[in-house]
CSV table of C-alpha atoms in Angstrom, one decimal:
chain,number,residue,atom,x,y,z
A,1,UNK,CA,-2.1,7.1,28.3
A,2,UNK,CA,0.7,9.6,28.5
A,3,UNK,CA,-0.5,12.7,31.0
A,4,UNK,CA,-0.3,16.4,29.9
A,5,UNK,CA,3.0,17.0,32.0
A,6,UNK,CA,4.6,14.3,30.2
A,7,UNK,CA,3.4,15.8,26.5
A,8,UNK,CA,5.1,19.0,27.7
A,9,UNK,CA,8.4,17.5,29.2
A,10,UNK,CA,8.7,16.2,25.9
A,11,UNK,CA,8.1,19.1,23.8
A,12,UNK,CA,10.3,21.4,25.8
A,13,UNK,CA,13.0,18.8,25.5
A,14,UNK,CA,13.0,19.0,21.8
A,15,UNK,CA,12.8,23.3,21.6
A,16,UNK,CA,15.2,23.9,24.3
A,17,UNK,CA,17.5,22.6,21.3
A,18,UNK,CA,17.5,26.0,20.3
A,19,UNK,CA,19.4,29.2,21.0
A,20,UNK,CA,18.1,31.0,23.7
A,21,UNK,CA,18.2,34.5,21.5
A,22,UNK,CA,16.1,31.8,18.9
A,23,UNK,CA,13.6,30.4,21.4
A,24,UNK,CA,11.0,33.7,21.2
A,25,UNK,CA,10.9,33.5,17.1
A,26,UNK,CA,10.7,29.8,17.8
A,27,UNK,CA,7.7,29.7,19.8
A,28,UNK,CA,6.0,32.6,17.8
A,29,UNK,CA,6.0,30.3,15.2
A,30,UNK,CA,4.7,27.2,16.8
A,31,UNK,CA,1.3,29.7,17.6
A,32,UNK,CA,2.7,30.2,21.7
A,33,UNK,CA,3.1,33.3,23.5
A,34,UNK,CA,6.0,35.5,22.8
A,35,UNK,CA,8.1,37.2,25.4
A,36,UNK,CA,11.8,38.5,25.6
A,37,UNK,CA,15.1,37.1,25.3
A,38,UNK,CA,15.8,37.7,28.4
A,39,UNK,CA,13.3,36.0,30.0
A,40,UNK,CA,14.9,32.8,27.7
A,41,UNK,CA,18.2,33.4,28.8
A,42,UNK,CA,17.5,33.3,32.0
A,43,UNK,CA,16.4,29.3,31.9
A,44,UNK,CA,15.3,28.1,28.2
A,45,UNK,CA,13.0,25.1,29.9
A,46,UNK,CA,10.9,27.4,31.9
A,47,UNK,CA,10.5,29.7,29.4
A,48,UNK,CA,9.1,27.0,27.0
A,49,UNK,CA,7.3,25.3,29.8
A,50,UNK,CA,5.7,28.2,30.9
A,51,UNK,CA,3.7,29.1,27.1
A,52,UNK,CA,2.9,25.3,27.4
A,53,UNK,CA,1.1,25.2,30.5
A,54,UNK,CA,-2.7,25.7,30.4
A,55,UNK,CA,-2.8,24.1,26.7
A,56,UNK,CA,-5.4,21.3,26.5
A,57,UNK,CA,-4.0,17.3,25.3
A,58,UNK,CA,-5.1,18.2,21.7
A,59,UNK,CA,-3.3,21.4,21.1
A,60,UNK,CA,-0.5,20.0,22.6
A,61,UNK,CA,-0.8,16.8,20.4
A,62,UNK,CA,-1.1,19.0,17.0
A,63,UNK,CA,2.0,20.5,18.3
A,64,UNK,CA,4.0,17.9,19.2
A,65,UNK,CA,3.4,16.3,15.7
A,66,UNK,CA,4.4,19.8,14.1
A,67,UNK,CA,7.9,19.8,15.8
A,68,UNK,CA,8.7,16.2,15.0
A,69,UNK,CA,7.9,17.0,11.1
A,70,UNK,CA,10.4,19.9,11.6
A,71,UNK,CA,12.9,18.2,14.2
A,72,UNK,CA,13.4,14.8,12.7
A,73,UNK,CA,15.4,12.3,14.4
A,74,UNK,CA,16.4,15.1,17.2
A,75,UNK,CA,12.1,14.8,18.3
A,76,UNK,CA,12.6,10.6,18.4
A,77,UNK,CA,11.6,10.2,22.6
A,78,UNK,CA,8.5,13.0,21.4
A,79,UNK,CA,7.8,10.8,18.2
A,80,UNK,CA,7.3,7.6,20.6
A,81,UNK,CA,5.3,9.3,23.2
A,82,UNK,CA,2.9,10.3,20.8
A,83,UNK,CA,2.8,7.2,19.0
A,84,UNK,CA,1.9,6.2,22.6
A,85,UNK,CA,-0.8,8.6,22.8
A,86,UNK,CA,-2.5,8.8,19.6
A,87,UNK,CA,-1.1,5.5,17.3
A,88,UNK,CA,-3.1,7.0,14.4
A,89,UNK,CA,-2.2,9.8,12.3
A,90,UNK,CA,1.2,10.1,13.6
A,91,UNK,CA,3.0,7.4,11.2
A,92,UNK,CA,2.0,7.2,7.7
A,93,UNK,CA,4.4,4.3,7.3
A,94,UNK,CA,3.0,2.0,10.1
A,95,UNK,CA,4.8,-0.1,12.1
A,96,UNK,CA,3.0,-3.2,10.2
A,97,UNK,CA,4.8,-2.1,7.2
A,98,UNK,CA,7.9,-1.2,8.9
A,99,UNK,CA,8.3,-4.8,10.6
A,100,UNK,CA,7.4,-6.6,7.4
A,101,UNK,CA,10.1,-4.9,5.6
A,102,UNK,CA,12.5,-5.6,8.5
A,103,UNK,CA,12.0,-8.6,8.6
A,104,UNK,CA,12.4,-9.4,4.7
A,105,UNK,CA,16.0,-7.3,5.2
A,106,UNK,CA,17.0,-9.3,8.5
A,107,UNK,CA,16.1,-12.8,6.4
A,108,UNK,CA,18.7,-11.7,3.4
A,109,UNK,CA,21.0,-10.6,5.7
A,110,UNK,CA,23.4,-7.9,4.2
A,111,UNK,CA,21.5,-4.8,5.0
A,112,UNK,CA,24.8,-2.7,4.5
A,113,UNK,CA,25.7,-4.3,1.3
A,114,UNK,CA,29.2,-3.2,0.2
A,115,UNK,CA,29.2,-0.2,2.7
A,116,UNK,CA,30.8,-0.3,5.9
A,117,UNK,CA,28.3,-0.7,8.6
A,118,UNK,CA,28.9,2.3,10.7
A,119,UNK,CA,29.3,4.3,7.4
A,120,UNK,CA,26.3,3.4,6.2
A,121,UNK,CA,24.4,4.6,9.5
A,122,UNK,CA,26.2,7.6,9.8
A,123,UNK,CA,24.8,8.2,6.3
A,124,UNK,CA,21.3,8.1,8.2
A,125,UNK,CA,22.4,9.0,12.2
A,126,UNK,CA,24.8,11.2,13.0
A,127,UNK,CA,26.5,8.7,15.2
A,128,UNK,CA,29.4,10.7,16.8
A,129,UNK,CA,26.6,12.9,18.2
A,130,UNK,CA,24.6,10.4,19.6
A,131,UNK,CA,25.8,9.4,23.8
A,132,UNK,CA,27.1,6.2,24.2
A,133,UNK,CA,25.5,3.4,26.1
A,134,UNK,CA,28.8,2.2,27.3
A,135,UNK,CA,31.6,3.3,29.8
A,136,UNK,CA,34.0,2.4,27.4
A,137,UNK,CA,32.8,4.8,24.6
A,138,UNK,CA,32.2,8.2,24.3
A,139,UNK,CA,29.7,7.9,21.1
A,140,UNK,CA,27.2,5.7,19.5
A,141,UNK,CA,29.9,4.7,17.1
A,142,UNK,CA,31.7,3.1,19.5
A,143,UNK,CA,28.7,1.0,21.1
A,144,UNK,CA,28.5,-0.2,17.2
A,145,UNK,CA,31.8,-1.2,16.8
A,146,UNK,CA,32.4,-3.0,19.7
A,147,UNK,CA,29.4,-5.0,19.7
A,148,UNK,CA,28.5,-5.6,16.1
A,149,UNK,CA,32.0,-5.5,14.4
A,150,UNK,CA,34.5,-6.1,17.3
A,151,UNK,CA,32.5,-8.5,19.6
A,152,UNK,CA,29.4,-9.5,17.4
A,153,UNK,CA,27.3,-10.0,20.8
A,154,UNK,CA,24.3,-7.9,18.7
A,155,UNK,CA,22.8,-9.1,15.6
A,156,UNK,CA,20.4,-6.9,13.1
A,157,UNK,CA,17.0,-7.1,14.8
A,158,UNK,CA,18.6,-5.1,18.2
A,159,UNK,CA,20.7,-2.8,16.5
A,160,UNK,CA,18.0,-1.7,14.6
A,161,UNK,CA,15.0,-1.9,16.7
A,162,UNK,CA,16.1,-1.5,20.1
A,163,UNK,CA,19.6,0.5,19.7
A,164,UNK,CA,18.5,3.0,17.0
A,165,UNK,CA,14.7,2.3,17.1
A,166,UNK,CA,13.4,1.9,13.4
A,167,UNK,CA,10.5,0.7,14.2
A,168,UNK,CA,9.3,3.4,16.0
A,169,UNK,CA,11.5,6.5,14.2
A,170,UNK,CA,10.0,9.1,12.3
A,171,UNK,CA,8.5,8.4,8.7
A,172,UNK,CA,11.7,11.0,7.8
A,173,UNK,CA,14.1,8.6,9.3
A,174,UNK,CA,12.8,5.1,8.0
A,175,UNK,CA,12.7,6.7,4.4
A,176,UNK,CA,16.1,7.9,4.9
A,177,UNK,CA,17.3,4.3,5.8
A,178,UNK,CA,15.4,2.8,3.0
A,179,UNK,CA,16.6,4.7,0.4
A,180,UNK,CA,20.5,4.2,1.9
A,181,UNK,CA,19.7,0.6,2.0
A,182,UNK,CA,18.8,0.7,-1.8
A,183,UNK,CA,21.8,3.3,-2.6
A,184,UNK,CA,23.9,2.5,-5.7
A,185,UNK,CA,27.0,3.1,-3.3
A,186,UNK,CA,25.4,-0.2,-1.3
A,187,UNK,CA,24.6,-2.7,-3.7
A,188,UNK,CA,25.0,-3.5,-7.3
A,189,UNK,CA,22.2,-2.7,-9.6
A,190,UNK,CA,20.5,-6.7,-10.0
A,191,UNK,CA,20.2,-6.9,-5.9
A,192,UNK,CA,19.0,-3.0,-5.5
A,193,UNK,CA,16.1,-4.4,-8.1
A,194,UNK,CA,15.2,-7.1,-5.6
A,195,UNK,CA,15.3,-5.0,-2.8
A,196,UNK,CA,13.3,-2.6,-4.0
A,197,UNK,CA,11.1,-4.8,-5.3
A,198,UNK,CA,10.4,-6.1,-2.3
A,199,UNK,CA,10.0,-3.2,-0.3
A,200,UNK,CA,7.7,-1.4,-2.5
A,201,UNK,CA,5.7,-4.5,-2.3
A,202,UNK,CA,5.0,-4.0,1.3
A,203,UNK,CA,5.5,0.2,0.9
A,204,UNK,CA,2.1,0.2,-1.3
A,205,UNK,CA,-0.3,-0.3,1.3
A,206,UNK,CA,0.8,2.4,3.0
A,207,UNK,CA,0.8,5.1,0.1
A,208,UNK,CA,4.9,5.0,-0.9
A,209,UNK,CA,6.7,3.7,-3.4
A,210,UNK,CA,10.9,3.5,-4.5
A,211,UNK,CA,11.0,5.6,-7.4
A,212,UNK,CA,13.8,6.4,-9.9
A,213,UNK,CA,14.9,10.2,-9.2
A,214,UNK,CA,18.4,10.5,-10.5
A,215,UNK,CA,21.6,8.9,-12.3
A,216,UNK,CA,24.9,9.3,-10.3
A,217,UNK,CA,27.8,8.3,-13.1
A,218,UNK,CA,25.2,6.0,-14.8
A,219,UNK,CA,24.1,4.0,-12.0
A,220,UNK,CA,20.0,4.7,-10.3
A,221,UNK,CA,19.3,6.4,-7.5
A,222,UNK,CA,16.1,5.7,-6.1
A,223,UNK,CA,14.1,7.9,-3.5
A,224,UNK,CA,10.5,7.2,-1.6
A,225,UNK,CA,7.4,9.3,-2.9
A,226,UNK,CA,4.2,9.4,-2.3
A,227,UNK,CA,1.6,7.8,-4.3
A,228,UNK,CA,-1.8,8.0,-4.7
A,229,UNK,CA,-3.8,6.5,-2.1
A,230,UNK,CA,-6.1,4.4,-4.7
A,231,UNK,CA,-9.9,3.6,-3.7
A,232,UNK,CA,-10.9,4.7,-1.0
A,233,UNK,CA,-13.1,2.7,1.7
A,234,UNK,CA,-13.1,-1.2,1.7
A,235,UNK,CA,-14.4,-3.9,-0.3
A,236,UNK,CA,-18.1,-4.5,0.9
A,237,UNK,CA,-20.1,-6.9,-1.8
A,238,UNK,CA,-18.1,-8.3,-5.2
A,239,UNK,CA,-21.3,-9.4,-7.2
A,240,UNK,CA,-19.8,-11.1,-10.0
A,241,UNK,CA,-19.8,-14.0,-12.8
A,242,UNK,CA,-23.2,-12.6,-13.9
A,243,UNK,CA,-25.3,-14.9,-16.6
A,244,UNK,CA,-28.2,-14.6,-17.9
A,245,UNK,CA,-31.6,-12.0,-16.5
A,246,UNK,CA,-30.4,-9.7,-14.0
A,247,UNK,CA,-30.4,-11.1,-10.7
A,248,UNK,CA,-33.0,-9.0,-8.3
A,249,UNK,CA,-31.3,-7.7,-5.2
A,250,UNK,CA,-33.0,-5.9,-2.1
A,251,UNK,CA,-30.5,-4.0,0.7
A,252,UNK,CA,-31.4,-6.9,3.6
A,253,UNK,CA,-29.8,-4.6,6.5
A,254,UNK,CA,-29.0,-0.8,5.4
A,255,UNK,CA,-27.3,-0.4,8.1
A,256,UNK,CA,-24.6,-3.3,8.0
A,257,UNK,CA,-25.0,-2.8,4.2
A,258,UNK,CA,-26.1,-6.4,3.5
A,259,UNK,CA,-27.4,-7.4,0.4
A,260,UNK,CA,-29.8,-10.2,-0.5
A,261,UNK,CA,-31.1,-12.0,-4.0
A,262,UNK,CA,-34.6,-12.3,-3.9
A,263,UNK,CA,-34.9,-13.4,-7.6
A,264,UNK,CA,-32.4,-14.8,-10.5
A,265,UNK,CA,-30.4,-15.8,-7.5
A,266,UNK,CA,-28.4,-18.6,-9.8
A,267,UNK,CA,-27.4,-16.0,-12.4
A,268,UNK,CA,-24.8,-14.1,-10.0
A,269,UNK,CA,-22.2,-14.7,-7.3
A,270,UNK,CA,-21.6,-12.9,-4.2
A,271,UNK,CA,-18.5,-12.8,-2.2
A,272,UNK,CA,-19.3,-11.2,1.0
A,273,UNK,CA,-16.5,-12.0,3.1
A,274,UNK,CA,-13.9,-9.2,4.3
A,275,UNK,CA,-11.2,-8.5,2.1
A,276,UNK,CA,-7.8,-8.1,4.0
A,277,UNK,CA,-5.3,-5.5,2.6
A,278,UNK,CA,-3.2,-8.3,1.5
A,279,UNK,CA,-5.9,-8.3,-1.5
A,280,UNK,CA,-8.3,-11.0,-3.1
A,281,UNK,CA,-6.4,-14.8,-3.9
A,282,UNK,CA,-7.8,-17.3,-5.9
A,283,UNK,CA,-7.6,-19.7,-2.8
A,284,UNK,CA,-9.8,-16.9,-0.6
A,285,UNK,CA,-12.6,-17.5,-3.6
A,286,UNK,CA,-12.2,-21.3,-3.8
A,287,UNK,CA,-12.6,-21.5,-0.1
A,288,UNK,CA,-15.7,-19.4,-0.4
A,289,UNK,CA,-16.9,-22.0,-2.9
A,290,UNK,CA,-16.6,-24.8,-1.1
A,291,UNK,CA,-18.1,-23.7,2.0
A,292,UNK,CA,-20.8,-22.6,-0.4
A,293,UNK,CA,-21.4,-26.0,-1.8
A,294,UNK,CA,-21.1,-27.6,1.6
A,295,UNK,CA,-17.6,-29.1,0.8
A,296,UNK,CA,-15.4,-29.4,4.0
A,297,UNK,CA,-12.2,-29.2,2.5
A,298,UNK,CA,-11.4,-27.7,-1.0
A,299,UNK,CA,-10.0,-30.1,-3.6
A,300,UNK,CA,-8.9,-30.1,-7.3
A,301,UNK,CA,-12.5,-30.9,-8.2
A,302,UNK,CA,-13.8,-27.9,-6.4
A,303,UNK,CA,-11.2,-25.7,-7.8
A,304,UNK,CA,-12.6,-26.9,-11.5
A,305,UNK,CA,-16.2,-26.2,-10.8
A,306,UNK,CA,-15.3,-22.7,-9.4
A,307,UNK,CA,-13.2,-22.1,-12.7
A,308,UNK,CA,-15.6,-23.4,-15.0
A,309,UNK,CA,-18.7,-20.9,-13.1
A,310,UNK,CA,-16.7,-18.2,-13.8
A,311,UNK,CA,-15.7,-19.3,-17.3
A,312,UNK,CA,-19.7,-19.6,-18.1
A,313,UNK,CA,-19.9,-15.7,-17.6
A,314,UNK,CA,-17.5,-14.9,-20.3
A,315,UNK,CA,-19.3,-13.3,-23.2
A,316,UNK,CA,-17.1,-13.0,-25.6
A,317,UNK,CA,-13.7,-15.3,-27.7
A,318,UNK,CA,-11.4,-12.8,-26.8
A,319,UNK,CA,-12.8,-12.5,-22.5
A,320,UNK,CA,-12.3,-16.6,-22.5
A,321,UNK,CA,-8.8,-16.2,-24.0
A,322,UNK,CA,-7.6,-13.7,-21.4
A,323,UNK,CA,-8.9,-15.5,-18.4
A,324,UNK,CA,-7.5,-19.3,-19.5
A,325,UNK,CA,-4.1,-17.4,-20.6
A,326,UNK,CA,-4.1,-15.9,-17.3
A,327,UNK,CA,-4.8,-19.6,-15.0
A,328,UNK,CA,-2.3,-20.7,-18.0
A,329,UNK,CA,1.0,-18.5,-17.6
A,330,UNK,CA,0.5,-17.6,-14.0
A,331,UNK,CA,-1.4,-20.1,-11.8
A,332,UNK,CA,1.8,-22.4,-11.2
A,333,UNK,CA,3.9,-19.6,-10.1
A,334,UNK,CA,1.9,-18.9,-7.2
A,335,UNK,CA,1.1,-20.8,-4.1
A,336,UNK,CA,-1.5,-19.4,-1.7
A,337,UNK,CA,-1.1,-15.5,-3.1
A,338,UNK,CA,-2.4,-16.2,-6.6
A,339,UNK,CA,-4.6,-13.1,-7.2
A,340,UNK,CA,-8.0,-13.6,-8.6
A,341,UNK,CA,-9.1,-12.5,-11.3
A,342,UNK,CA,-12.8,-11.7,-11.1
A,343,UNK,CA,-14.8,-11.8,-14.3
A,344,UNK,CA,-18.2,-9.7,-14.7
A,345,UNK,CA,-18.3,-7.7,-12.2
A,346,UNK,CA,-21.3,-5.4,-10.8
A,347,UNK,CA,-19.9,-1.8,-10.2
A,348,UNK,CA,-22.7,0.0,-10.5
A,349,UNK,CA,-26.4,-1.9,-10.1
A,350,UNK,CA,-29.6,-0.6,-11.2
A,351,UNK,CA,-32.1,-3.0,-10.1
A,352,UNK,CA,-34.6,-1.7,-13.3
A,353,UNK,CA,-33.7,-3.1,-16.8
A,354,UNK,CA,-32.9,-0.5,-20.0
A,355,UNK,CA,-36.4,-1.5,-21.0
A,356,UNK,CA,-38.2,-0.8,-17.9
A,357,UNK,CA,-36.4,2.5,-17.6
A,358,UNK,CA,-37.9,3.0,-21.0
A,359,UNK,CA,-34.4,2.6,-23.0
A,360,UNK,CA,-32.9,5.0,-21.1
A,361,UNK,CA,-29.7,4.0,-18.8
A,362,UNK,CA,-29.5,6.0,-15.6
A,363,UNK,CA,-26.2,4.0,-14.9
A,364,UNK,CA,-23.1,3.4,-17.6
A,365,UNK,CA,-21.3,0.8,-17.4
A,366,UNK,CA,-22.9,-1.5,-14.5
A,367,UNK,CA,-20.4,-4.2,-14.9
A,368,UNK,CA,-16.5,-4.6,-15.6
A,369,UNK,CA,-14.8,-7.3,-17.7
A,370,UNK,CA,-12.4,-8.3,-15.1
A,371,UNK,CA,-11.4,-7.1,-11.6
A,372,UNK,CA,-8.2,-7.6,-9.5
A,373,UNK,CA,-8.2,-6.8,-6.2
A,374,UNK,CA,-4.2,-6.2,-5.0
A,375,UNK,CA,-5.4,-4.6,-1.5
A,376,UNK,CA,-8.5,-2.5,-0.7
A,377,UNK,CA,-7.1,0.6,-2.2
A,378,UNK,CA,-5.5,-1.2,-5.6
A,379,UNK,CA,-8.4,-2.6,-7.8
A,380,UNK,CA,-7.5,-3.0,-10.9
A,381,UNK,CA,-10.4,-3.0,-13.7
A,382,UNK,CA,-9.6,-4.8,-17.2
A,383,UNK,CA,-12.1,-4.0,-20.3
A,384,UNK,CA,-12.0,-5.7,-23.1
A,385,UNK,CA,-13.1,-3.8,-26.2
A,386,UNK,CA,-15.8,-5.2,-28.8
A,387,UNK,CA,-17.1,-2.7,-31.1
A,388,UNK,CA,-20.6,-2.9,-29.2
A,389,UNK,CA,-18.1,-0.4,-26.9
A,390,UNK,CA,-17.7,2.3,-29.8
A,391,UNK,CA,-20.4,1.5,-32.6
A,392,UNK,CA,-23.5,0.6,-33.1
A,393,UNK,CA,-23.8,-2.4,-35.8
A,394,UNK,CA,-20.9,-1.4,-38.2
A,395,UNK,CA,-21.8,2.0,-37.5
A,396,UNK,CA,-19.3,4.1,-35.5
A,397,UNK,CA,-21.0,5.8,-32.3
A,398,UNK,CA,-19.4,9.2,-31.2
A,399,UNK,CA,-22.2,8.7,-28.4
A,400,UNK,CA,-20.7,5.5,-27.4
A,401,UNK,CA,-17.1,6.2,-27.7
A,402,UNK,CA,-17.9,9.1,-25.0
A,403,UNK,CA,-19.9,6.9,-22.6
A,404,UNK,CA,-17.0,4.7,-22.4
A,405,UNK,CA,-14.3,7.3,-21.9
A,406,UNK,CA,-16.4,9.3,-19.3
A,407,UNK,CA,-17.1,6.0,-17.1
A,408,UNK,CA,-13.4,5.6,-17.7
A,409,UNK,CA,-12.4,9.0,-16.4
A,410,UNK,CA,-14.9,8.2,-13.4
A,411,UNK,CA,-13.5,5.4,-12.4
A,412,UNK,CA,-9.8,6.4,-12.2
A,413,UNK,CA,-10.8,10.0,-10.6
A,414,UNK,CA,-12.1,7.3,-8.0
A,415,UNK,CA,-8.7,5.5,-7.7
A,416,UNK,CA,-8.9,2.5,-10.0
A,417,UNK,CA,-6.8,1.4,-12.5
A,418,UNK,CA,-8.3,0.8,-15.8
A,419,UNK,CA,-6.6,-1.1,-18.9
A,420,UNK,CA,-8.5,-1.9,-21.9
A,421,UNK,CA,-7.7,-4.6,-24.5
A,422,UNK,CA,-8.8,-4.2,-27.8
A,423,UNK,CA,-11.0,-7.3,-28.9
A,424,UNK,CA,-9.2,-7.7,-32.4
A,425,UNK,CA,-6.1,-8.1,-30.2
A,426,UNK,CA,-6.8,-11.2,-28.7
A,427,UNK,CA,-8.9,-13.1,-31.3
A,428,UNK,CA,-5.6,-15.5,-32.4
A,429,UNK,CA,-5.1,-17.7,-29.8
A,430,UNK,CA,-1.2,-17.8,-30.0
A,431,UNK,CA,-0.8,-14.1,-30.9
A,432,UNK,CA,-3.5,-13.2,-28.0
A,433,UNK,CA,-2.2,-15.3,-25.2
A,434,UNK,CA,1.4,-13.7,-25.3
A,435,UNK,CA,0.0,-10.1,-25.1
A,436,UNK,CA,-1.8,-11.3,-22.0
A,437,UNK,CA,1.4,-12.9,-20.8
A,438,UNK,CA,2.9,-9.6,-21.2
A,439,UNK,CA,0.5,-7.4,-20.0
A,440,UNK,CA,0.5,-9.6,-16.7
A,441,UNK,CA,4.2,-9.5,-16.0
A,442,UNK,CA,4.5,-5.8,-16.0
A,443,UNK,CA,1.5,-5.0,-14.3
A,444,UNK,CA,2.6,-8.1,-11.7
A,445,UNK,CA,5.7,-5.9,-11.3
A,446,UNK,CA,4.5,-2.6,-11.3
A,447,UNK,CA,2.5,-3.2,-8.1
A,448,UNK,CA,5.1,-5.5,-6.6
A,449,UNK,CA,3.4,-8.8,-6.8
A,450,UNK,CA,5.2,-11.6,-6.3
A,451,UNK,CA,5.0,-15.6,-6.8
């Protein structure tokens, strides 16, 4: 772990960027100790060291993170000693995400597109002000030339990670590159939708995404925002492909949260396994199922008994059509990442029946028609809409309708995403199966799921 003196090394390196008449006004507003310009003209790192000294590691952390938000690229050796330090809470865009997206650029290898190389960096680094590396050179433009233009003895992965160090940059100067790399200037419009397809696909899990901001002569210009960060926590117990009476379940261990079926226990399933951030697949649950069964290695046959369970929970024409027009349209395009789609799914559980609780529900809405699971903060909750949702008989419900809208606003307040189908929709099966097609694709896209 980094030591105090080294925390403050760092930070005074950073603010003795400034004027020496600045530095008082400089410190004032990082919450140090004022004091005179003359005192900061006489030596501008004593001055800074000397309001530094006496702080404890976790002022000194809170301000070290402050300056590199203000400082950028100038804080970088700061920005890697605290990522040092405290790895958390420094990065929003970990270096998980980073190095996945690295390595997807590296692989198509044309990061600079139709740019120059050095003037597409010097749209991110001000190269002629960073030192050379060589004897030979006076700037970091000339290190660049010579050994990735002149001599080719550096390829991507140590220009970028060990010369100009993405990886462990500021979130300011990874989402300046990004957006650069995606510029309309760089690459014509059908490869910048690839590439940001691509990136956004790994950008999501950390909370950012490529979005449209502006039109230069026509052509998109894309820049990084922040989304929302979806549901929070993880995935604990998925208690789905419910049939029949209500399964009765008792909390086995509050304190690790596990659940167990004491009654009904063939009525439900339970996937209790941890669910990575990669999200729920289809092979994750037929693995599951087969360890379940006691089959050592999942086949065809227990891929079709897994199917067919969850196919028994459907309650309704238009549910069966959406879930075989999903397998239909989408299963083949995917190897191992083929998300699941989770029929009948308990969000809320209320181990008392309507009837015991004397007609009265105390919880809407216990189960969803479908859930997807991109990561643990995407779920992504498909209703499908009979007019038991809204009506009661042929009778419109006002009562109902509001029920269903309020458990709606609930659940997106908490960070899903909630699409409903109408049944009518989906009751011909030619008409029906290309709306789900549809839908699929441009949700597929919109979250950056690929085959």
């Amino acid at each position: 772990m980094a030591s105090i003196n080294e925390l403050i090394d760092a930070i005074t390196l950073v603010l003795t960027e400034e004027k020496a008449y600045d530095l008082p006004t400089v410190c004032i507003r990082y919450g140090l100790d004022s004091g005179d310009e003359s005192e900061a003209f006489k030596s501008r790192r004593v001055y800074v060291q000397k309001r530094l000294k006496g702080k404890d590691q976790l002022f000194l952390l809170d301000l070290a993170k402050r300056v590199i938000n203000d400082y950028g690229s100038v804080a970088n050796s700061l920005a890697k000693l605290v990522h040092r330090v405290s790895p958390t809470g420094l990065f929003t865009i970990s270096e998980i995400t980073r190095r996945n997206i690295m390595d997807e650029l590296y692989a198509r290898n044309n990061i600079s597109g139709k740019y120059d190389l050095i003037e597409l960096l010097n749209r991110i680094w001000d190269l002629d002000t960073m030192p050379s590396l060589d004897s030979r050179f006076k700037t970091a433009s000339g290190d660049i030339w010579q050994h990735m233009i002149n001599n080719s003895d550096w390829d991507d992965v140590y220009l970028f990670e060990k010369y100009l160090e993405l990886l462990t940059a500021t979130d300011e100067v990874f989402i300046k590159f990004l957006e650069q790399v995606v510029h309309p200037l760089v690459r014509q419009q059908a490869e910048q939708d690839e590439y940001i397809e691509f990136i956004n696909k790994h950008l999501v899990h950390d909370g950012y995404k490529l979005t449209l901001a502006d039109n230069i002569s026509g052509f998109p210009v894309y820049k990084i925002d922040k989304v929302l960060d979806g549901v929070k926590g993880n995935v604990k117990n998925l208690i789905f492909a419910a049939v029949g009476q209500k399964p009765e379940i008792v909390i086995s261990d509050s304190i690790n949260n596990d659940i167990k079926i004491v009654k009904h226990e063939e009525n439900c399933l339970i996937y209790d396994r941890p669910i990575p951030n990669t999200g729920l697949y289809w092979t994750d649950l037929v693995t599951w199922w087969a360890d379940r069964n006691g089959t050592t290695e999942p086949d065809r046959d227990t891929e079709k008994s897994l199917y067919w369970r969850l196919y028994k929970s459907l309650a309704s024409p238009p549910e069966q059509l959406l879930f075989r027009s999903y397998f239909k349209y989408f299963k083949g395009l995917f190897e191992k990442n083929f998300p699941a789609l989770v029929p009948q799914v308990y969000l809320h559980y209320d181990p008392y029946t309507i009837k015991q609780r004397s007609g009265k529900a105390f919880l809407p809405r216990q189960r969803m028609d479908f859930l997807l699971v991109f990561s643990n903060k995407q779920r992504i909750v498909l209703e499908i809409d009979g007019k038991q949702h809204y009506s009661d008989g042929d009778i419109s419900s006002p009562q109902k309708y509001a029920e269903m809208v309020h458990a709606d606003r609930e659940l997106k307040l908490n960070g899903y995403e909630v699409y409903r189908f109408g049944g009518y929709e989906l009751l011909d099966e030619e008409v029906g199966a290309r709306i789900v097609k549809e839908f699929f694709e441009g949700l597929f896209k919109r979250h950056g799921v690929r085959s």
